[in-house]
Coordinates of C-alpha atoms in Angstrom, one line a residue:
M774 CA 24.9 15.3 13.2
I775 CA 28.0 13.1 13.5
Q776 CA 29.1 13.0 17.2
E777 CA 32.2 10.9 16.7
I778 CA 34.1 8.9 14.0
R779 CA 36.3 6.0 14.9
I780 CA 38.9 4.7 12.4
S781 CA 40.9 1.5 12.6
D782 CA 43.7 0.3 10.3
L783 CA 42.7 2.6 7.4
G784 CA 45.6 3.8 5.4
V785 CA 48.3 5.2 7.7
I786 CA 45.8 5.5 10.6
S787 CA 46.1 2.6 13.0
Q788 CA 43.6 3.7 15.6
A789 CA 42.0 7.1 15.8
T790 CA 38.9 8.8 17.2
L791 CA 37.6 12.1 15.9
P792 CA 35.4 13.8 18.5
L793 CA 33.0 16.0 16.5
G794 CA 30.0 18.0 17.4
P795 CA 27.8 20.8 16.1
G796 CA 29.2 23.8 14.3
F797 CA 32.5 23.9 12.4
S798 CA 35.2 21.3 12.8
V799 CA 38.5 21.5 10.9
V800 CA 41.0 18.7 10.3
T801 CA 44.7 19.7 9.6
G802 CA 48.1 18.1 9.4
E803 CA 51.2 17.8 7.3
T804 CA 51.0 16.5 3.8
G805 CA 50.9 12.7 3.8
A806 CA 49.8 12.6 7.5
G807 CA 46.5 10.9 6.6
K808 CA 43.9 13.7 6.5
T809 CA 42.3 12.2 3.4
M810 CA 41.7 9.0 5.4
V811 CA 39.0 10.9 7.3
I812 CA 37.3 11.6 4.0
T813 CA 37.8 7.9 2.9
A814 CA 36.3 6.8 6.2
L815 CA 33.2 9.0 5.6
G816 CA 33.0 7.6 2.1
L817 CA 32.9 4.1 3.4
L818 CA 30.2 5.0 5.9
L819 CA 28.2 6.5 3.0
G820 CA 28.3 3.1 1.2
R821 CA 30.8 4.2 -1.4
R822 CA 32.9 1.6 -3.2
A823 CA 35.6 0.1 -1.1
D824 CA 39.2 -0.3 -2.2
A825 CA 41.1 -3.1 -0.5
G826 CA 44.3 -1.0 -1.0
A827 CA 43.0 1.4 1.8
V828 CA 43.5 -1.3 4.4
R829 CA 46.6 -0.6 6.5
H830 CA 49.6 -2.7 5.4
G831 CA 49.8 -5.9 7.5
S832 CA 46.3 -5.6 8.9
K833 CA 43.4 -8.0 8.1
Q834 CA 40.7 -5.4 7.9
A835 CA 39.9 -1.7 8.2
V836 CA 37.0 -0.5 10.2
A837 CA 35.2 2.9 10.1
D838 CA 32.2 3.6 12.4
A839 CA 30.4 6.7 13.4
T840 CA 27.9 7.7 16.1
L841 CA 25.2 10.0 14.9
V842 CA 22.7 12.0 16.9
L843 CA 19.5 12.7 15.0
P844 CA 16.1 14.2 15.8
A845 CA 13.7 11.6 17.1
T846 CA 11.4 12.3 14.1
S847 CA 14.1 11.8 11.4
K848 CA 13.1 9.7 8.5
V849 CA 16.7 8.3 8.6
L850 CA 15.8 6.5 11.8
D851 CA 12.6 5.0 10.3
R852 CA 14.7 3.6 7.4
A853 CA 17.3 2.3 9.8
E854 CA 14.7 0.5 11.9
E855 CA 13.3 -1.0 8.7
A856 CA 16.8 -2.5 8.2
G857 CA 16.7 -3.9 11.7
A858 CA 18.8 -1.3 13.5
I859 CA 18.7 -1.0 17.3
I860 CA 18.4 2.7 18.1
E861 CA 18.9 4.3 21.5
R862 CA 16.2 7.0 21.9
F863 CA 16.2 10.0 24.3
D864 CA 13.5 12.7 24.8
N865 CA 13.9 14.5 21.4
E866 CA 16.9 12.8 20.0
A867 CA 18.1 9.3 19.0
E868 CA 21.6 7.8 18.7
L869 CA 22.5 5.7 15.7
I870 CA 25.8 3.8 15.1
I871 CA 26.8 2.8 11.6
T872 CA 29.8 0.7 10.8
R873 CA 31.7 -0.4 7.6
T874 CA 34.3 -3.1 7.6
L875 CA 36.7 -3.7 4.7
S876 CA 38.9 -6.8 4.6
A877 CA 42.4 -6.9 3.0
E878 CA 40.9 -9.3 0.4
G879 CA 38.4 -6.6 -0.7
R880 CA 35.2 -8.0 1.1
S881 CA 33.0 -5.4 2.6
R882 CA 30.4 -5.5 5.4
A883 CA 28.0 -2.9 6.8
S884 CA 26.0 -2.7 10.0
I885 CA 23.4 -0.2 11.2
G886 CA 22.5 0.0 14.8
G887 CA 24.4 -3.2 15.6
R888 CA 22.7 -5.2 12.9
A889 CA 24.1 -6.4 9.6
A890 CA 22.7 -4.6 6.6
P891 CA 23.2 -4.3 2.9
V892 CA 25.7 -1.6 1.9
G893 CA 22.9 -0.1 -0.3
V894 CA 21.1 0.9 2.9
L895 CA 24.1 3.0 3.9
V896 CA 23.8 4.8 0.5
E897 CA 20.2 5.5 1.2
L898 CA 20.8 6.9 4.7
G899 CA 23.9 8.9 3.5
E900 CA 21.8 10.8 1.0
D901 CA 19.9 12.4 3.8
L902 CA 22.8 12.6 6.3
I903 CA 26.0 13.9 4.7
A904 CA 27.1 15.8 1.6
I905 CA 30.8 15.5 0.7
H906 CA 32.4 18.1 -1.6
G907 CA 35.9 17.2 -2.6
Q908 CA 38.3 16.8 -5.5
T909 CA 36.6 13.6 -6.8
D910 CA 33.4 13.3 -4.8
Q911 CA 30.0 13.4 -6.4
M912 CA 28.0 16.5 -5.7
R913 CA 24.8 16.7 -3.8
L914 CA 23.3 19.0 -6.4
K915 CA 24.4 17.0 -9.5
G916 CA 21.1 15.5 -10.3
A917 CA 18.4 17.5 -12.2
A918 CA 15.7 16.6 -9.7
T919 CA 17.8 17.7 -6.7
Q920 CA 18.6 21.0 -8.5
R921 CA 14.9 21.6 -9.1
A922 CA 14.0 20.8 -5.5
S923 CA 16.7 23.1 -4.2
L924 CA 15.5 26.0 -6.3
D925 CA 11.9 25.4 -5.2
K926 CA 12.9 25.5 -1.5
F927 CA 15.0 28.6 -2.2
A928 CA 11.9 30.2 -3.7
G929 CA 10.1 29.6 -0.4
A930 CA 6.4 29.3 0.7
P931 CA 4.7 31.1 -2.2
L932 CA 6.1 28.6 -4.7
G933 CA 5.5 25.7 -2.4
K934 CA 1.8 26.6 -2.1
V935 CA 1.4 26.9 -5.9
L936 CA 3.3 23.6 -6.4
A937 CA 1.0 21.8 -3.9
S938 CA -2.1 23.0 -5.8
Y939 CA -0.5 22.2 -9.1
Q940 CA 0.3 18.6 -8.1
D941 CA -3.2 18.1 -6.8
V942 CA -4.7 19.2 -10.1
F943 CA -2.0 17.3 -12.1
D944 CA -2.8 14.1 -10.3
R945 CA -6.5 14.5 -10.9
W946 CA -5.8 15.3 -14.6
G947 CA -3.8 12.1 -14.8
Q948 CA -6.6 10.0 -13.1
A949 CA -9.2 11.4 -15.5
N950 CA -7.0 10.7 -18.5
S951 CA -6.3 7.2 -17.3
E952 CA -9.9 6.4 -16.8
L953 CA -10.8 8.0 -20.2
E954 CA -8.1 6.0 -21.9
T955 CA -9.4 2.8 -20.3
L956 CA -13.0 3.4 -21.3
T957 CA -12.1 4.5 -24.8
A958 CA -9.7 1.6 -25.4
A959 CA -12.5 -0.8 -24.4
S960 CA -15.2 0.8 -26.4
R961 CA -15.4 -2.0 -29.1
E962 CA -15.4 -4.7 -26.4
R963 CA -18.1 -2.7 -24.6
I964 CA -20.2 -2.4 -27.7
R965 CA -19.9 -6.1 -28.4
E966 CA -20.8 -7.0 -24.8
A967 CA -23.8 -4.6 -24.8
E968 CA -25.1 -6.2 -28.1
S969 CA -24.7 -9.7 -26.6
L970 CA -26.5 -8.8 -23.4
Q971 CA -29.3 -7.1 -25.3
V972 CA -30.0 -10.2 -27.5
A973 CA -29.9 -12.5 -24.4
L974 CA -32.3 -10.3 -22.5
E975 CA -34.7 -10.1 -25.4
E976 CA -34.7 -13.9 -25.7
I977 CA -35.3 -14.3 -21.9
D978 CA -38.0 -11.6 -21.8
A979 CA -39.8 -13.3 -24.8
V980 CA -40.1 -16.5 -22.8
D981 CA -40.7 -14.6 -19.5
P982 CA -39.8 -17.5 -17.1
Q983 CA -41.4 -17.5 -13.7
P984 CA -39.7 -18.7 -10.4
A985 CA -39.7 -22.5 -10.0
E986 CA -41.6 -22.8 -13.3
D987 CA -39.4 -25.6 -14.6
A988 CA -40.1 -27.8 -11.5
N989 CA -43.8 -27.1 -11.6
L990 CA -44.1 -27.9 -15.3
K991 CA -42.2 -31.1 -14.8
N992 CA -44.6 -32.3 -12.2
E993 CA -47.7 -31.4 -14.3
S994 CA -46.2 -33.1 -17.4
L995 CA -45.7 -36.3 -15.4
K996 CA -49.3 -36.1 -14.3
L997 CA -50.7 -35.7 -17.8
S998 CA -48.5 -38.4 -19.2
N999 CA -50.2 -40.9 -16.8
V1000 CA -53.8 -39.5 -17.0
E1001 CA -55.6 -42.9 -17.7
A1002 CA -54.0 -44.7 -14.8
L1003 CA -54.8 -41.8 -12.6
R1004 CA -58.4 -41.6 -13.8
T1005 CA -59.0 -45.4 -13.2
S1006 CA -57.6 -45.2 -9.7
A1007 CA -59.5 -42.1 -8.8
N1008 CA -62.8 -43.6 -10.1
L1009 CA -62.3 -46.8 -8.1
A1010 CA -61.6 -44.9 -5.0
H1011 CA -64.7 -42.6 -5.6
E1012 CA -67.0 -45.5 -6.2
A1013 CA -65.8 -47.3 -3.1
L1014 CA -66.6 -44.3 -1.0
N1015 CA -70.0 -43.5 -2.6
S1016 CA -71.7 -46.5 -4.3
D1017 CA -72.7 -50.1 -3.7
A1018 CA -70.0 -51.4 -6.0
Y1019 CA -68.4 -54.8 -5.7
D1020 CA -71.7 -56.1 -4.0
A1021 CA -71.0 -54.2 -0.9
V1022 CA -72.4 -51.1 0.9
S1023 CA -70.4 -47.9 0.4
V1024 CA -67.9 -46.8 3.0
I1025 CA -69.8 -43.6 3.7
T1026 CA -73.1 -45.5 4.3
L1027 CA -71.3 -48.0 6.6
V1028 CA -69.7 -45.2 8.6
E1029 CA -73.0 -43.4 8.9
T1030 CA -74.8 -46.6 10.0
A1031 CA -72.1 -47.3 12.7
K1032 CA -72.3 -43.7 13.9
H1033 CA -76.1 -43.8 14.1
A1034 CA -75.9 -47.0 16.2
L1035 CA -73.5 -45.4 18.7
D1036 CA -75.5 -42.2 18.9
Q1037 CA -78.4 -44.3 20.4
V1038 CA -76.4 -45.0 23.6
A1039 CA -73.9 -42.2 23.6
G1040 CA -75.6 -40.5 26.5
D1041 CA -75.2 -43.6 28.6
D1042 CA -71.4 -43.8 28.5
P1043 CA -68.8 -41.1 27.8
E1044 CA -66.5 -43.6 26.1
M1045 CA -69.2 -44.5 23.8
K1046 CA -69.9 -40.8 23.1
A1047 CA -66.2 -40.3 22.2
L1048 CA -66.3 -43.3 19.7
A1049 CA -69.4 -41.8 18.1
E1050 CA -67.6 -38.5 17.7
R1051 CA -64.6 -40.2 16.1
L1052 CA -67.0 -42.0 13.6
S1053 CA -68.5 -38.6 12.8
E1054 CA -65.1 -37.3 11.9
I1055 CA -64.4 -40.3 9.8
G1056 CA -67.6 -39.7 7.9
I1057 CA -66.7 -36.1 7.3
L1058 CA -63.2 -37.1 6.1
A1059 CA -64.7 -39.7 3.8
A1060 CA -67.2 -37.2 2.4
E1061 CA -64.5 -34.7 1.7
A1062 CA -62.3 -37.3 0.1
S1063 CA -65.2 -38.3 -2.2
T1064 CA -65.7 -34.6 -3.1
D1065 CA -62.0 -34.1 -3.9
L1066 CA -61.9 -37.2 -6.0
A1067 CA -64.9 -36.0 -8.0
A1068 CA -63.1 -32.7 -8.6
Y1069 CA -59.9 -34.4 -9.5
L1070 CA -61.7 -36.6 -12.1
S1071 CA -63.4 -33.5 -13.5
D1072 CA -60.0 -31.8 -13.9
L1073 CA -58.6 -34.8 -15.6
D1074 CA -61.4 -34.8 -18.1
S1075 CA -60.7 -31.1 -18.9
E1076 CA -56.9 -31.5 -19.4
G1077 CA -56.7 -33.3 -22.7
P1078 CA -53.8 -34.0 -25.1
E1079 CA -53.8 -30.2 -26.1
R1080 CA -52.7 -29.2 -22.7
L1081 CA -49.9 -31.7 -22.6
A1082 CA -48.6 -30.5 -25.9
A1083 CA -48.7 -26.9 -24.8
L1084 CA -47.0 -27.8 -21.6
E1085 CA -44.2 -29.7 -23.4
E1086 CA -43.7 -26.8 -25.8
R1087 CA -43.3 -24.4 -22.8
R1088 CA -40.8 -26.8 -21.1
A1089 CA -38.8 -26.9 -24.3
D1090 CA -38.5 -23.0 -24.4
L1091 CA -37.4 -23.0 -20.7
N1092 CA -34.9 -25.8 -21.3
K1093 CA -33.4 -23.7 -24.1
L1094 CA -32.8 -20.8 -21.7
I1095 CA -31.4 -23.2 -19.1
R1096 CA -28.9 -24.7 -21.6
K1097 CA -27.7 -21.2 -22.7
Y1098 CA -27.7 -19.2 -19.5
A1099 CA -27.9 -21.1 -16.2
P1100 CA -28.7 -24.6 -14.6
S1101 CA -32.2 -23.7 -13.6
V1102 CA -35.0 -21.2 -14.3
D1103 CA -34.4 -19.4 -11.0
E1104 CA -30.8 -19.0 -11.9
V1105 CA -31.7 -17.8 -15.4
I1106 CA -33.9 -15.1 -13.8
A1107 CA -31.0 -14.1 -11.5
W1108 CA -28.6 -14.0 -14.5
A1109 CA -31.0 -11.7 -16.4
D1110 CA -31.3 -9.3 -13.4
A1111 CA -27.5 -9.0 -13.3
A1112 CA -27.3 -8.6 -17.0
R1113 CA -29.7 -5.7 -16.9
I1114 CA -27.5 -3.9 -14.3
R1115 CA -24.4 -4.5 -16.4
L1116 CA -26.1 -3.3 -19.6
A1117 CA -27.1 -0.1 -17.8
E1118 CA -23.5 0.4 -16.7
I1119 CA -22.2 -0.1 -20.3
Q1120 CA -24.8 2.2 -21.8
G1121 CA -23.9 4.8 -19.1
D1122 CA -20.2 4.7 -20.1
D1123 CA -20.9 6.9 -23.1
G1124 CA -22.1 9.6 -20.8
R1125 CA -19.1 9.0 -18.5
I1126 CA -16.7 9.4 -21.5
E1127 CA -18.3 12.7 -22.4
A1128 CA -18.0 13.9 -18.7
L1129 CA -14.4 12.7 -18.5
Q1130 CA -13.5 14.5 -21.7
A1131 CA -14.9 17.7 -20.4
E1132 CA -13.2 17.2 -17.0
A1133 CA -9.8 16.4 -18.5
E1134 CA -10.0 19.4 -20.7
A1135 CA -10.8 21.7 -17.8
L1136 CA -8.0 20.2 -15.7
K1137 CA -5.5 20.5 -18.6
T1138 CA -6.3 24.2 -18.7
E1139 CA -5.8 24.5 -15.0
V1140 CA -2.5 22.6 -15.1
G1141 CA -1.3 25.0 -17.8
E1142 CA -2.2 28.0 -15.7
L1143 CA -0.6 26.7 -12.5
A1144 CA 2.5 25.6 -14.5
A1145 CA 2.9 29.2 -15.8
K1146 CA 2.7 30.5 -12.2
L1147 CA 5.4 28.0 -11.2
S1148 CA 7.6 29.0 -14.1
K1149 CA 7.2 32.7 -13.2
L1150 CA 8.1 32.1 -9.5
R1151 CA 11.1 29.9 -10.5
A1152 CA 12.4 32.4 -12.9
K1153 CA 12.4 35.1 -10.2
A1154 CA 14.0 32.7 -7.7
A1155 CA 16.6 31.5 -10.3
K1156 CA 17.6 35.1 -11.0
D1157 CA 18.0 35.8 -7.2
L1158 CA 19.9 32.5 -6.6
S1159 CA 22.2 33.1 -9.5
S1160 CA 23.0 36.6 -8.4
R1161 CA 23.7 35.6 -4.8
V1162 CA 25.9 32.6 -5.6
T1163 CA 27.8 34.6 -8.1
A1164 CA 28.5 37.2 -5.4
E1165 CA 29.7 34.5 -3.1
L1166 CA 32.1 33.2 -5.8
A1167 CA 33.6 36.6 -6.3
A1168 CA 34.5 36.6 -2.6
L1169 CA 35.9 33.1 -2.9
A1170 CA 38.7 34.2 -5.3
M1171 CA 36.6 33.4 -8.4
P1172 CA 35.8 37.0 -9.5
D1173 CA 35.2 36.1 -13.2
A1174 CA 33.0 33.1 -12.4
K1175 CA 29.3 33.3 -12.9
F1176 CA 26.6 31.0 -11.6
V1177 CA 23.6 30.5 -13.8
V1178 CA 20.3 28.8 -13.1
E1179 CA 18.8 28.0 -16.5
I1180 CA 15.1 27.2 -17.0
E1181 CA 13.9 25.5 -20.1
T1182 CA 10.3 24.6 -21.0
L1183 CA 9.5 20.9 -21.4
D1184 CA 7.4 19.6 -24.2
E1185 CA 5.0 18.1 -21.8
P1186 CA 4.3 19.0 -18.2
N1187 CA 5.2 16.5 -15.4
R1188 CA 4.3 16.4 -11.8
F1189 CA 6.6 19.3 -11.0
G1190 CA 5.6 21.7 -13.8
R1191 CA 6.9 22.4 -17.3
D1192 CA 10.4 23.5 -16.2
A1193 CA 13.7 21.7 -16.7
I1194 CA 16.2 23.2 -14.2
S1195 CA 19.9 23.3 -14.8
M1196 CA 22.5 24.8 -12.5
L1197 CA 25.5 25.9 -14.6
L1198 CA 28.9 27.5 -14.0
Q1199 CA 30.7 29.9 -16.3
P1200 CA 34.2 29.7 -14.7
H1201 CA 35.7 32.5 -16.8
A1202 CA 34.7 35.5 -18.7
G1203 CA 33.9 34.6 -22.3
S1204 CA 33.4 30.9 -21.6
S1205 CA 30.0 29.2 -22.0
P1206 CA 28.1 28.1 -18.9
R1207 CA 28.5 24.4 -18.3
P1208 CA 26.9 21.9 -16.0
L1209 CA 28.3 21.8 -12.4
G1210 CA 31.3 19.5 -12.3
K1211 CA 32.4 20.3 -15.8
G1212 CA 34.8 23.0 -16.8
A1213 CA 36.1 23.7 -13.3
S1214 CA 39.1 22.2 -11.3
G1215 CA 38.5 20.3 -8.1
G1216 CA 39.3 23.2 -5.9
E1217 CA 37.1 25.6 -7.9
L1218 CA 34.3 23.1 -7.8
S1219 CA 34.6 22.8 -4.0
R1220 CA 34.3 26.6 -3.8
V1221 CA 31.4 26.7 -6.1
M1222 CA 29.6 24.1 -3.9
L1223 CA 30.5 26.1 -0.8
A1224 CA 29.0 29.2 -2.3
I1225 CA 25.8 27.4 -3.3
E1226 CA 25.5 25.7 0.1
V1227 CA 26.0 28.9 2.0
V1228 CA 23.1 30.5 0.0
L1229 CA 20.9 27.4 0.4
A1230 CA 21.8 26.6 3.9
A1231 CA 18.8 28.2 5.5
V1232 CA 16.3 26.4 3.2
D1233 CA 17.8 23.2 1.9
P1234 CA 20.4 21.8 4.2
V1235 CA 21.5 18.2 5.0
P1236 CA 22.7 17.7 8.6
T1237 CA 26.4 17.5 7.8
F1238 CA 28.6 19.0 5.1
V1239 CA 32.2 17.9 4.4
F1240 CA 34.6 19.9 2.4
D1241 CA 37.9 18.5 1.3
E1242 CA 40.6 20.9 0.1
V1243 CA 37.9 23.6 -0.5
D1244 CA 40.7 26.2 -0.3
A1245 CA 43.0 24.6 -3.0
G1246 CA 44.8 27.2 -5.0
V1247 CA 43.8 30.2 -2.9
G1248 CA 45.3 32.2 -0.1
G1249 CA 45.3 35.6 1.6
K1250 CA 42.0 37.5 1.6
A1251 CA 40.2 34.7 -0.4
A1252 CA 41.2 32.2 2.2
V1253 CA 39.7 34.4 4.9
E1254 CA 36.5 34.7 3.0
I1255 CA 36.3 30.9 2.7
G1256 CA 36.8 30.5 6.4
K1257 CA 34.1 33.1 7.0
R1258 CA 31.6 31.4 4.8
L1259 CA 32.3 28.0 6.3
A1260 CA 31.5 29.6 9.7
M1261 CA 28.3 31.1 8.2
L1262 CA 27.3 27.7 6.9
A1263 CA 28.1 26.1 10.3
K1264 CA 25.4 28.3 11.9
H1265 CA 22.8 26.1 10.2
V1266 CA 24.5 22.7 9.9
Q1267 CA 27.5 20.6 11.0
V1268 CA 30.5 21.4 8.8
I1269 CA 33.7 19.3 8.6
V1270 CA 36.6 20.7 6.6
V1271 CA 40.0 19.3 5.7
T1272 CA 42.4 22.2 4.9
H1273 CA 46.0 23.4 4.7
L1274 CA 45.2 27.1 5.3
P1275 CA 45.4 28.7 8.7
Q1276 CA 43.0 31.4 7.6
V1277 CA 40.3 28.8 7.2
A1278 CA 41.2 26.7 10.3
A1279 CA 41.1 29.8 12.5
Y1280 CA 37.3 30.0 12.0
A1281 CA 36.6 26.5 13.3
D1282 CA 34.8 25.7 16.6
R1283 CA 37.1 22.7 17.1
H1284 CA 40.4 21.9 15.6
I1285 CA 41.6 18.3 15.0
R1286 CA 45.1 17.5 14.0
V1287 CA 46.4 14.4 12.2
I1288 CA 49.9 13.7 13.3
K1289 CA 52.2 11.3 11.4
S1290 CA 55.0 9.4 13.1
S1291 CA 57.5 6.8 11.6
N1292 CA 60.7 5.0 12.4
A1293 CA 63.5 4.2 10.1
A1294 CA 63.6 0.8 8.5
A1295 CA 65.5 -1.8 10.7
A1296 CA 68.2 -4.0 9.4
D1297 CA 65.7 -6.6 8.4
G1298 CA 63.7 -4.0 6.4
A1299 CA 60.9 -3.7 9.0
G1300 CA 59.5 -0.2 9.8
F1301 CA 56.2 1.6 10.1
T1302 CA 54.4 4.8 9.5
A1303 CA 51.4 5.6 11.6
S1304 CA 49.1 8.6 12.2
D1305 CA 47.3 9.7 15.3
V1306 CA 44.3 12.1 15.6
V1307 CA 44.3 14.7 18.4
L1308 CA 41.7 17.3 19.4
L1309 CA 43.7 20.4 20.1
D1310 CA 43.2 22.7 23.1
E1311 CA 43.7 26.5 22.8
N1312 CA 47.5 26.5 23.2
E1313 CA 47.9 23.5 20.9
R1314 CA 45.7 25.2 18.4
V1315 CA 47.9 28.3 18.3
R1316 CA 51.0 26.1 17.8
E1317 CA 49.3 24.2 14.9
L1318 CA 48.2 27.5 13.2
A1319 CA 51.8 28.7 13.6
R1320 CA 53.1 25.6 11.9
M1321 CA 50.6 26.2 9.1
L1322 CA 51.7 29.8 8.8
A1323 CA 55.5 29.5 9.0
G1324 CA 56.2 25.8 8.8
Q1325 CA 57.4 25.7 12.4
E1326 CA 55.2 25.7 15.5
D1327 CA 57.9 27.1 17.9
S1328 CA 58.4 30.4 16.2
S1329 CA 57.3 33.2 18.5
T1330 CA 56.5 35.5 15.5
A1331 CA 54.4 32.8 13.9
Q1332 CA 52.6 32.1 17.2
A1333 CA 51.9 35.8 17.7
H1334 CA 50.5 35.9 14.2
A1335 CA 48.5 32.8 14.9
E1336 CA 47.0 34.2 18.1
E1337 CA 46.0 37.3 16.2
L1338 CA 44.5 35.3 13.4
L1339 CA 42.6 33.1 15.8
S1340 CA 41.3 36.0 17.9
D1341 CA 40.1 38.0 14.8
A1342 CA 38.4 34.9 13.4
Q1343 CA 36.7 33.9 16.6
E1344 CA 35.5 37.5 17.1
L1345 CA 33.9 37.4 13.7
V1346 CA 32.3 34.0 14.4
S1347 CA 30.8 35.4 17.6
S1348 CA 29.3 38.3 15.6
L1349 CA 27.6 35.8 13.3
S1350 CA 25.6 34.3 16.2

């Protein structure tokens, strides 16, 4: 809700404050007084294109700003905070100030909550805040998506429940189709990859490499390549331990002799006993070394050239795998393990494709069934909405007009069903229904939008509706009906109306008058025209209605008529509560 609008140096308005509030506010004034500047200011605050010609003559810039009071949970506040706005919050409400400045040179600036922001952010916020219906303004229900959404909201909870189920199934259908398309499109690549992996695994399995086998074979190969030198050294060591080679007694014999000598006196001295035990250990170690050397020599004798040839052949097979698949045998084994998993995945894709095809087909059928339910519910709601809006148009001095909600079937379903929604107007009998905004005058279009908004107000409102010259070309009973319907709309939302008709103004909760004043040009050609904005009290309101009725506010007859008009209107407004 707009709490207050402040205008500075815009058109003929020098400084003005419009105190607004909930319900129905009307703006009146003589022709040329500057009422349209109120609409211009709102347009600026909604981020619409700025015209430097709107800046008051002689001023450097024009400024329009508004204070809005919104529910604390409003998504508008979230978007404003994203743009850096500073927002004053209360218990269940929050206050947001938006400003638009237009220089005489045509430069424009915007701020939201005291922080500079792109004008585009004002446009985003305005879509959820204010709907202006006027002679040249775009309509809230112009877009096909908005028309479809409005019809769905009008249809109520039953359609909303079906739509939620439909969108869930539609999304799952899309996901299944997307995955199926991905798998199918990559089928050739998957076949080639599977064949490549299969060949590689067969080659690796044929060799059957074992962990650390390459290092072990390398060591064994080195050993067999130097077998003669190893045999010579082992023989010399073995003979030194066990025989009287080199004209000397063997090591084992010498150690045993020394141990025997110490054993003779070991009982006489603990230290001598310890030395005897150490010699015993040396003897055991020497004997073990001799045995191991004998076994080593035996192994060397059994591993001839044939073993070395077989070993080198095995190493060649392993090195071939290493060159093709990984830097070591252990890494080749790891690569093969990963390849087996990937091959299983690829081979499982065929089954997945079949499952997805069945799933997609089932979901497609379910989408079709739910889309048919949506179409049926929309057709019923469209008939009801068309009938109710047409009835409203008849009461708004458009007796021959007919409002039509047309539903066409799309070739392919989308996330909202298979229906293309079009809201059309047949302005006169015998004419063809045309899209809203075509085939109707500005005043007629404003009344059409009023009729639609009155019907939709309880289910699809924006916080604030603005109607400019909604009563153009009507009077009498039709004007009274317009006023009545504006009052009905104001029970759900904030309504701001610029009007020339007292029958409309009488229904307002508050009455704002734009007053123009001017002086004659001085000798030097100087002069000025300015407008002020005044919130009228009860007596002032009667005088303004009298002026609107008779052209003069001091006429006692006109004032009596105005009092009667105001009393009847306010009584009817009270009955609407």
